[in-house]
Short mmCIF file of C-alpha atoms in Angstrom, two decimals:
data_model
loop_
_atom_site.label_atom_id
_atom_site.label_comp_id
_atom_site.label_asym_id
_atom_site.label_seq_id
_atom_site.Cartn_x
_atom_site.Cartn_y
_atom_site.Cartn_z
CA MET A 1 -5.62 -26.50 1.77
CA ASP A 2 -6.28 -28.63 4.87
CA ALA A 3 -4.74 -28.01 8.29
CA GLU A 4 -2.15 -30.77 8.07
CA ARG A 5 -0.79 -29.58 4.72
CA ILE A 6 -0.59 -26.05 6.09
CA ALA A 7 1.28 -27.33 9.15
CA ALA A 8 3.71 -29.24 6.92
CA HIS A 9 4.48 -26.03 5.01
CA TYR A 10 5.20 -24.16 8.24
CA ARG A 11 7.39 -26.94 9.63
CA ALA A 12 9.52 -26.67 6.49
CA LEU A 13 9.50 -22.89 6.83
CA ARG A 14 10.70 -23.15 10.43
CA GLU A 15 13.49 -25.52 9.44
CA ARG A 16 14.61 -23.04 6.79
CA LEU A 17 14.61 -20.26 9.40
CA GLU A 18 16.86 -22.37 11.63
CA GLU A 19 19.22 -23.04 8.71
CA ALA A 20 19.39 -19.36 7.78
CA THR A 21 19.94 -18.33 11.41
CA LEU A 22 22.78 -20.83 11.75
CA ALA A 23 24.38 -19.68 8.49
CA ALA A 24 24.17 -16.00 9.49
CA SER A 25 25.74 -16.72 12.89
CA GLN A 26 28.94 -18.21 11.46
CA PRO A 27 32.08 -16.15 12.23
CA ASP A 28 32.89 -15.52 8.56
CA ALA A 29 29.29 -14.88 7.45
CA VAL A 30 29.70 -11.08 7.37
CA LEU A 31 32.62 -11.38 4.95
CA ASP A 32 30.19 -12.12 2.16
CA GLN A 33 27.94 -9.07 2.59
CA PRO A 34 25.48 -9.75 -0.28
CA ARG A 35 24.79 -13.25 1.05
CA PHE A 36 24.66 -12.02 4.66
CA GLN A 37 22.16 -9.31 3.80
CA ALA A 38 20.05 -11.84 1.86
CA LEU A 39 20.04 -14.13 4.90
CA MET A 40 19.02 -11.30 7.22
CA LYS A 41 16.18 -10.32 4.89
CA GLU A 42 15.00 -13.92 4.66
CA MET A 43 15.09 -14.28 8.44
CA ALA A 44 13.08 -11.08 8.90
CA ASP A 45 10.44 -12.51 6.54
CA LEU A 46 10.33 -16.00 8.06
CA ALA A 47 10.52 -15.16 11.78
CA PRO A 48 7.02 -13.65 12.25
CA ARG A 49 5.44 -16.49 10.28
CA ALA A 50 7.29 -19.06 12.39
CA GLU A 51 6.04 -17.30 15.52
CA SER A 52 2.47 -17.45 14.24
CA PHE A 53 2.83 -21.19 13.67
CA SER A 54 4.25 -21.67 17.18
CA ALA A 55 1.22 -19.84 18.60
CA TYR A 56 -1.06 -22.15 16.58
CA GLU A 57 0.75 -25.22 17.94
CA SER A 58 0.35 -23.85 21.46
CA THR A 59 -3.42 -23.55 20.91
CA LEU A 60 -3.57 -27.17 19.71
CA ARG A 61 -1.78 -28.30 22.88
CA GLN A 62 -4.21 -26.32 25.03
CA MET A 63 -7.10 -28.00 23.21
CA ASP A 64 -5.64 -31.44 23.95
CA GLU A 65 -5.36 -30.49 27.62
CA ALA A 66 -8.97 -29.29 27.64
CA ARG A 67 -10.15 -32.57 26.11
CA GLU A 68 -8.31 -34.45 28.81
CA MET A 69 -10.02 -32.26 31.43
CA ALA A 70 -13.38 -33.10 29.86
CA SER A 71 -12.91 -36.75 30.84
CA HIS A 72 -13.34 -35.71 34.48
CA PRO A 73 -17.02 -35.24 35.40
CA ASP A 74 -16.33 -32.33 37.73
CA LEU A 75 -14.42 -30.42 35.08
CA ARG A 76 -16.51 -31.32 32.04
CA ASP A 77 -18.52 -28.10 31.77
CA MET A 78 -15.46 -25.90 32.29
CA ALA A 79 -13.50 -27.92 29.73
CA ARG A 80 -16.24 -27.64 27.10
CA GLU A 81 -16.40 -23.88 27.56
CA GLU A 82 -12.62 -23.70 27.22
CA LEU A 83 -12.72 -25.88 24.10
CA ASP A 84 -15.30 -23.62 22.44
CA SER A 85 -13.10 -20.58 23.06
CA LEU A 86 -9.96 -22.36 21.85
CA GLU A 87 -11.69 -23.66 18.72
CA GLY A 88 -12.53 -20.11 17.66
CA LYS A 89 -8.93 -19.09 18.33
CA ARG A 90 -7.60 -22.07 16.36
CA ALA A 91 -9.81 -21.28 13.35
CA SER A 92 -8.64 -17.65 13.33
CA GLN A 93 -4.98 -18.67 13.61
CA LEU A 94 -5.37 -21.26 10.85
CA GLU A 95 -6.76 -18.63 8.47
CA GLU A 96 -3.83 -16.35 9.30
CA LEU A 97 -1.43 -19.21 8.53
CA ARG A 98 -3.24 -19.97 5.28
CA LEU A 99 -2.99 -16.33 4.20
CA GLY A 100 0.68 -16.29 5.22
CA LEU A 101 1.44 -18.86 2.52
CA LEU A 102 0.29 -16.59 -0.29
CA PRO A 103 3.07 -15.43 -2.64
CA ARG A 104 4.70 -12.19 -1.58
CA ASP A 105 4.43 -9.12 -3.82
CA GLU A 106 8.02 -8.36 -4.76
CA ASP A 107 7.32 -4.62 -4.50
CA ASP A 108 5.75 -4.67 -1.02
CA GLU A 109 8.89 -3.74 0.90
CA GLY A 110 9.72 -0.68 -1.23
CA GLY A 111 8.47 2.87 -1.55
CA VAL A 112 5.88 4.41 -3.85
CA VAL A 113 5.31 7.17 -6.33
CA MET A 114 1.85 8.62 -5.74
CA GLU A 115 -0.11 10.88 -8.10
CA ILE A 116 -3.23 12.81 -7.07
CA ARG A 117 -5.44 14.58 -9.59
CA ALA A 118 -8.65 16.53 -9.20
CA GLY A 119 -11.48 14.90 -11.15
CA ALA A 120 -15.12 15.84 -11.57
CA GLY A 121 -16.25 18.84 -9.54
CA GLY A 122 -14.10 21.81 -10.52
CA GLU A 123 -12.72 23.89 -7.63
CA GLU A 124 -14.29 21.64 -5.01
CA ALA A 125 -12.49 18.64 -6.56
CA ALA A 126 -9.20 20.53 -6.28
CA LEU A 127 -9.88 21.31 -2.61
CA PHE A 128 -10.54 17.62 -2.05
CA GLY A 129 -7.26 16.84 -3.81
CA ALA A 130 -5.54 19.04 -1.22
CA ASP A 131 -7.30 17.06 1.55
CA LEU A 132 -6.00 13.79 0.12
CA LEU A 133 -2.46 15.14 -0.23
CA ARG A 134 -2.50 16.21 3.40
CA MET A 135 -4.02 12.88 4.48
CA TYR A 136 -1.31 10.80 2.82
CA THR A 137 1.44 13.09 4.09
CA ARG A 138 0.11 12.74 7.64
CA TYR A 139 -0.13 8.97 7.23
CA ALA A 140 3.48 8.82 6.04
CA GLU A 141 4.60 10.78 9.09
CA ALA A 142 2.71 8.45 11.43
CA LYS A 143 4.24 5.33 9.84
CA GLY A 144 7.77 6.68 9.74
CA PHE A 145 7.84 6.98 5.94
CA THR A 146 9.54 9.92 4.24
CA ALA A 147 7.15 11.93 2.09
CA LYS A 148 8.70 14.14 -0.58
CA LEU A 149 6.56 16.39 -2.75
CA MET A 150 7.85 16.38 -6.31
CA SER A 151 5.41 18.72 -7.98
CA VAL A 152 2.07 20.37 -7.33
CA SER A 153 -0.31 22.53 -9.34
CA GLU A 154 -2.59 24.57 -7.11
CA SER A 155 -5.94 26.22 -7.78
CA ASP A 156 -6.79 29.83 -6.95
CA LEU A 157 -8.42 28.79 -3.66
CA GLY A 158 -5.49 26.66 -2.52
CA GLY A 159 -6.76 23.35 -3.85
CA VAL A 160 -4.60 20.81 -5.66
CA LYS A 161 -5.26 20.25 -9.35
CA ASP A 162 -2.55 17.61 -9.48
CA ALA A 163 0.39 16.57 -7.34
CA ALA A 164 3.12 13.95 -7.40
CA LEU A 165 5.01 12.75 -4.35
CA THR A 166 7.26 9.92 -3.29
CA LEU A 167 6.90 8.03 -0.02
CA SER A 168 10.00 6.13 1.03
CA GLY A 169 10.34 3.56 3.76
CA ARG A 170 10.20 -0.17 4.27
CA GLY A 171 6.74 -1.50 3.47
CA ALA A 172 5.34 1.75 2.10
CA TYR A 173 4.01 0.07 -1.05
CA SER A 174 2.38 -2.77 0.90
CA ARG A 175 0.43 -0.20 2.92
CA LEU A 176 -0.52 2.18 0.11
CA LYS A 177 -0.97 0.06 -3.01
CA PHE A 178 -4.74 -0.24 -2.50
CA GLU A 179 -5.24 3.54 -2.48
CA SER A 180 -5.36 3.64 -6.28
CA GLY A 181 -8.68 4.62 -7.82
CA VAL A 182 -11.39 7.27 -7.73
CA HIS A 183 -12.04 8.86 -4.33
CA VAL A 184 -15.40 10.61 -3.92
CA VAL A 185 -16.24 13.44 -1.53
CA LYS A 186 -19.76 14.48 -0.55
CA ARG A 187 -19.97 17.79 1.31
CA VAL A 188 -21.40 21.28 1.25
CA PRO A 189 -18.75 23.60 -0.25
CA GLN A 190 -17.91 26.79 1.63
CA THR A 191 -18.92 28.72 -1.48
CA GLU A 192 -22.37 27.08 -1.58
CA SER A 193 -24.92 29.65 -0.34
CA GLN A 194 -27.92 27.28 -0.61
CA GLY A 195 -26.34 24.60 1.61
CA ARG A 196 -26.63 21.97 -1.11
CA LEU A 197 -24.57 18.77 -0.95
CA HIS A 198 -22.04 18.48 -3.78
CA THR A 199 -20.27 15.37 -5.07
CA SER A 200 -16.71 15.70 -6.38
CA THR A 201 -13.89 13.31 -7.16
CA ALA A 202 -10.13 13.02 -7.16
CA THR A 203 -8.08 10.18 -8.62
CA VAL A 204 -5.12 8.51 -6.95
CA ALA A 205 -2.49 6.33 -8.64
CA VAL A 206 0.20 4.42 -6.77
CA LEU A 207 3.28 2.94 -8.45
CA PRO A 208 6.02 0.89 -6.79
CA ALA A 209 9.22 2.94 -6.63
CA ARG A 210 11.56 0.20 -7.75
CA GLU A 211 15.13 1.37 -7.34
CA ASP A 212 16.26 -1.35 -9.74
CA ALA A 213 13.96 -0.12 -12.50
CA GLN A 214 16.58 -0.05 -15.24
CA VAL A 215 15.13 1.37 -18.44
CA ASP A 216 17.23 2.60 -21.33
CA ILE A 217 16.06 6.03 -22.47
CA GLU A 218 17.41 7.44 -25.69
CA PRO A 219 18.41 11.14 -25.37
CA GLY A 220 16.39 11.97 -28.47
CA ASP A 221 13.25 10.48 -26.91
CA VAL A 222 13.16 13.03 -24.09
CA ARG A 223 12.28 16.72 -24.13
CA VAL A 224 13.30 18.71 -21.06
CA ASP A 225 11.65 22.04 -20.31
CA VAL A 226 12.64 24.31 -17.44
CA TYR A 227 10.49 26.97 -15.80
CA ARG A 228 10.02 28.81 -12.54
CA SER A 229 8.29 26.94 -9.73
CA SER A 230 4.94 28.44 -8.84
CA GLY A 231 2.98 28.37 -5.62
CA HIS A 232 -0.49 29.37 -4.54
CA GLY A 233 -2.30 31.48 -7.09
CA GLY A 234 0.47 31.03 -9.62
CA GLN A 235 2.96 33.19 -7.73
CA SER A 236 6.58 32.37 -8.39
CA VAL A 237 8.40 30.87 -5.44
CA ASN A 238 11.80 30.80 -7.14
CA THR A 239 13.62 33.54 -8.99
CA THR A 240 15.44 31.05 -11.21
CA ASP A 241 14.20 28.51 -13.74
CA SER A 242 14.76 25.48 -11.49
CA ALA A 243 11.56 23.48 -12.08
CA VAL A 244 11.85 20.72 -14.68
CA ARG A 245 9.31 19.08 -16.94
CA VAL A 246 10.44 15.91 -18.69
CA THR A 247 8.38 14.57 -21.60
CA HIS A 248 8.98 11.08 -22.99
CA LEU A 249 8.06 11.60 -26.64
CA PRO A 250 7.35 7.97 -27.68
CA THR A 251 4.82 7.39 -24.87
CA GLY A 252 3.71 10.94 -24.05
CA LEU A 253 4.50 10.44 -20.36
CA VAL A 254 5.19 13.71 -18.55
CA VAL A 255 7.00 14.06 -15.21
CA THR A 256 7.54 17.37 -13.44
CA CYS A 257 9.65 18.14 -10.42
CA GLN A 258 9.92 21.50 -8.69
CA ASN A 259 10.67 20.51 -5.10
CA GLU A 260 14.41 21.13 -5.21
CA LYS A 261 16.03 24.54 -5.69
CA SER A 262 18.59 23.00 -7.99
CA GLN A 263 17.61 22.42 -11.60
CA ILE A 264 20.05 19.50 -11.75
CA LYS A 265 18.46 17.76 -8.76
CA ASN A 266 14.98 18.31 -10.13
CA ARG A 267 16.01 16.82 -13.45
CA GLU A 268 17.60 13.79 -11.74
CA GLU A 269 14.44 13.17 -9.70
CA ALA A 270 12.16 13.61 -12.72
CA MET A 271 14.26 11.14 -14.74
CA ARG A 272 14.17 8.64 -11.84
CA VAL A 273 10.38 8.75 -11.72
CA LEU A 274 10.16 8.58 -15.52
CA ARG A 275 12.17 5.34 -15.42
CA ILE A 276 9.80 3.96 -12.78
CA ARG A 277 6.77 4.80 -14.91
CA LEU A 278 8.35 3.38 -18.07
CA TYR A 279 9.28 0.24 -16.16
CA ASP A 280 5.67 -0.03 -15.07
CA LEU A 281 4.50 0.26 -18.68
CA GLU A 282 6.97 -2.40 -19.80
CA ARG A 283 5.87 -4.77 -17.08
CA ALA A 284 2.27 -4.09 -18.07
CA ARG A 285 3.01 -5.14 -21.63
CA ARG A 286 4.46 -8.43 -20.38
CA ASP A 287 1.58 -9.11 -18.04
CA ALA A 288 -1.94 -8.64 -19.41
CA GLU A 289 -3.56 -8.95 -15.97
CA TYR A 290 -1.31 -6.28 -14.52
CA ALA A 291 -1.99 -4.06 -17.54
CA ALA A 292 -5.73 -4.24 -16.94
CA ARG A 293 -5.24 -3.42 -13.26
CA ARG A 294 -2.95 -0.46 -14.01
CA ARG A 295 -5.32 0.98 -16.60
CA GLY A 296 -8.09 0.74 -14.05
CA GLN A 297 -6.22 2.65 -11.36
CA ILE A 298 -7.19 6.13 -12.46
CA GLY A 299 -10.10 5.63 -14.82
CA SER A 300 -11.84 8.71 -16.11
CA GLY A 301 -12.52 10.25 -12.72
CA GLU A 302 -16.25 9.63 -13.03
CA ARG A 303 -18.24 9.11 -9.85
CA SER A 304 -19.39 5.63 -10.95
CA GLU A 305 -15.79 4.36 -10.72
CA LYS A 306 -15.44 5.17 -7.04
CA VAL A 307 -13.40 3.03 -4.66
CA ARG A 308 -14.00 5.12 -1.53
CA THR A 309 -16.47 7.80 -0.43
CA TYR A 310 -15.85 10.52 2.16
CA HIS A 311 -19.25 11.80 3.36
CA PHE A 312 -18.75 14.96 5.43
CA THR A 313 -22.33 15.59 6.55
CA GLN A 314 -22.54 12.04 7.95
CA GLY A 315 -18.96 11.97 9.21
CA ARG A 316 -18.26 8.65 7.56
CA VAL A 317 -15.82 6.99 5.18
CA THR A 318 -16.89 3.97 3.13
CA ASP A 319 -14.53 1.75 1.15
CA HIS A 320 -16.63 0.06 -1.52
CA ARG A 321 -14.15 -2.75 -2.21
CA ALA A 322 -13.77 -4.12 1.31
CA GLY A 323 -17.31 -3.12 2.28
CA ILE A 324 -16.19 -1.26 5.39
CA THR A 325 -17.67 1.96 6.79
CA LEU A 326 -16.03 4.05 9.52
CA TYR A 327 -17.71 6.95 11.28
CA GLN A 328 -14.29 8.48 11.88
CA LEU A 329 -13.93 10.90 8.99
CA ASP A 330 -11.80 13.44 10.89
CA THR A 331 -9.42 10.71 12.08
CA VAL A 332 -9.04 9.29 8.57
CA LEU A 333 -8.33 12.71 7.03
CA GLU A 334 -5.65 13.23 9.70
CA GLY A 335 -3.88 10.13 8.40
CA GLY A 336 -5.66 7.42 10.41
CA LEU A 337 -5.87 5.05 7.45
CA ASP A 338 -4.78 1.80 9.10
CA PRO A 339 -8.28 0.35 9.72
CA LEU A 340 -9.16 0.85 6.05
CA ILE A 341 -5.82 -0.45 4.80
CA ASP A 342 -5.93 -3.49 7.09
CA ALA A 343 -9.42 -4.34 5.82
CA LEU A 344 -8.34 -3.94 2.20
CA THR A 345 -5.25 -6.09 2.73
CA LEU A 346 -7.33 -8.89 4.24
CA PHE A 347 -9.94 -8.53 1.49
CA SER A 348 -7.25 -8.82 -1.20
CA GLN A 349 -5.62 -11.82 0.49
CA ARG A 350 -8.92 -13.68 0.75
CA GLU A 351 -9.66 -12.99 -2.91
CA GLN A 352 -6.23 -14.27 -3.87
CA LEU A 353 -6.68 -17.35 -1.71
CA GLY A 354 -10.08 -18.01 -3.28
CA ARG A 355 -8.55 -17.90 -6.76
CA GLN A 356 -5.81 -20.32 -5.75
CA GLU A 357 -8.25 -22.80 -4.21
CA ALA A 358 -10.82 -22.56 -7.01
#
């Protein structure tokens, strides 16, 4: 799409922002709350894009001024240098505007359900699973998301065999949706007496936590088991059977929840997540492309399916999709994921743009 067509899109976008702002400012606008909330949401989406277009227009004006300066012999060299700098800025802004016209993912603004499972590597894989759980929890705290652990199965050494958690907050899915896949760790285990480097894996799956995921579940299709929550080493942390395991018999999906002390609350949360997962399956059946992507999220946990590698002896993290390597392993494991996520977001947007323009 050429620059003029992009500009035309953003002029129409800005006009729509002005219309929405005017409608929301009317004295009786708040009387119709659903419409008012829809207008506020639309304005929040349009405003930053309109600001980006205004910044682009400002750069174009500065370029015109620099060209005018270039007509004066005494200012020609300075003007050319200014034009070179502004041209680079204009090109960067134009790409941002082009990416801003891509269709929005309807799930981006919502929360997520995240599942972490130890893969190849035995106990070391479980210890890595614990590292990932901590990393995502720290990231949620840094971004102002609410992380809630639903269930966890620990190994004897305090690793995580599998865990499920929800992360709530505006934009959580947009930031975490690219974390799905096989994560590989390369390090020397504490139990390794020969100092040999081991390679282990853990799988991560991320589902959008759609609150409007309405799925009818027949009572006879669900089996509910209750048991005592267990902690490190299998020790019971509750004296009552409050943990809940819900099995959807037609699909074999299993959801467990042991975070709450109340069996009723655990069951409600497990059923909520089951509906989300069933909704995801239904959407996958309607959309073959999405189905292929969802099936590829977890894979078999084999090392060849890796999306990211955490190399402890070299202190680096490499994301194999975006082709980015950071020598900031400690920072990443403490929740400093933004550089990786930003690179993946841009990588995904450029791929999507390439498909549209092909």
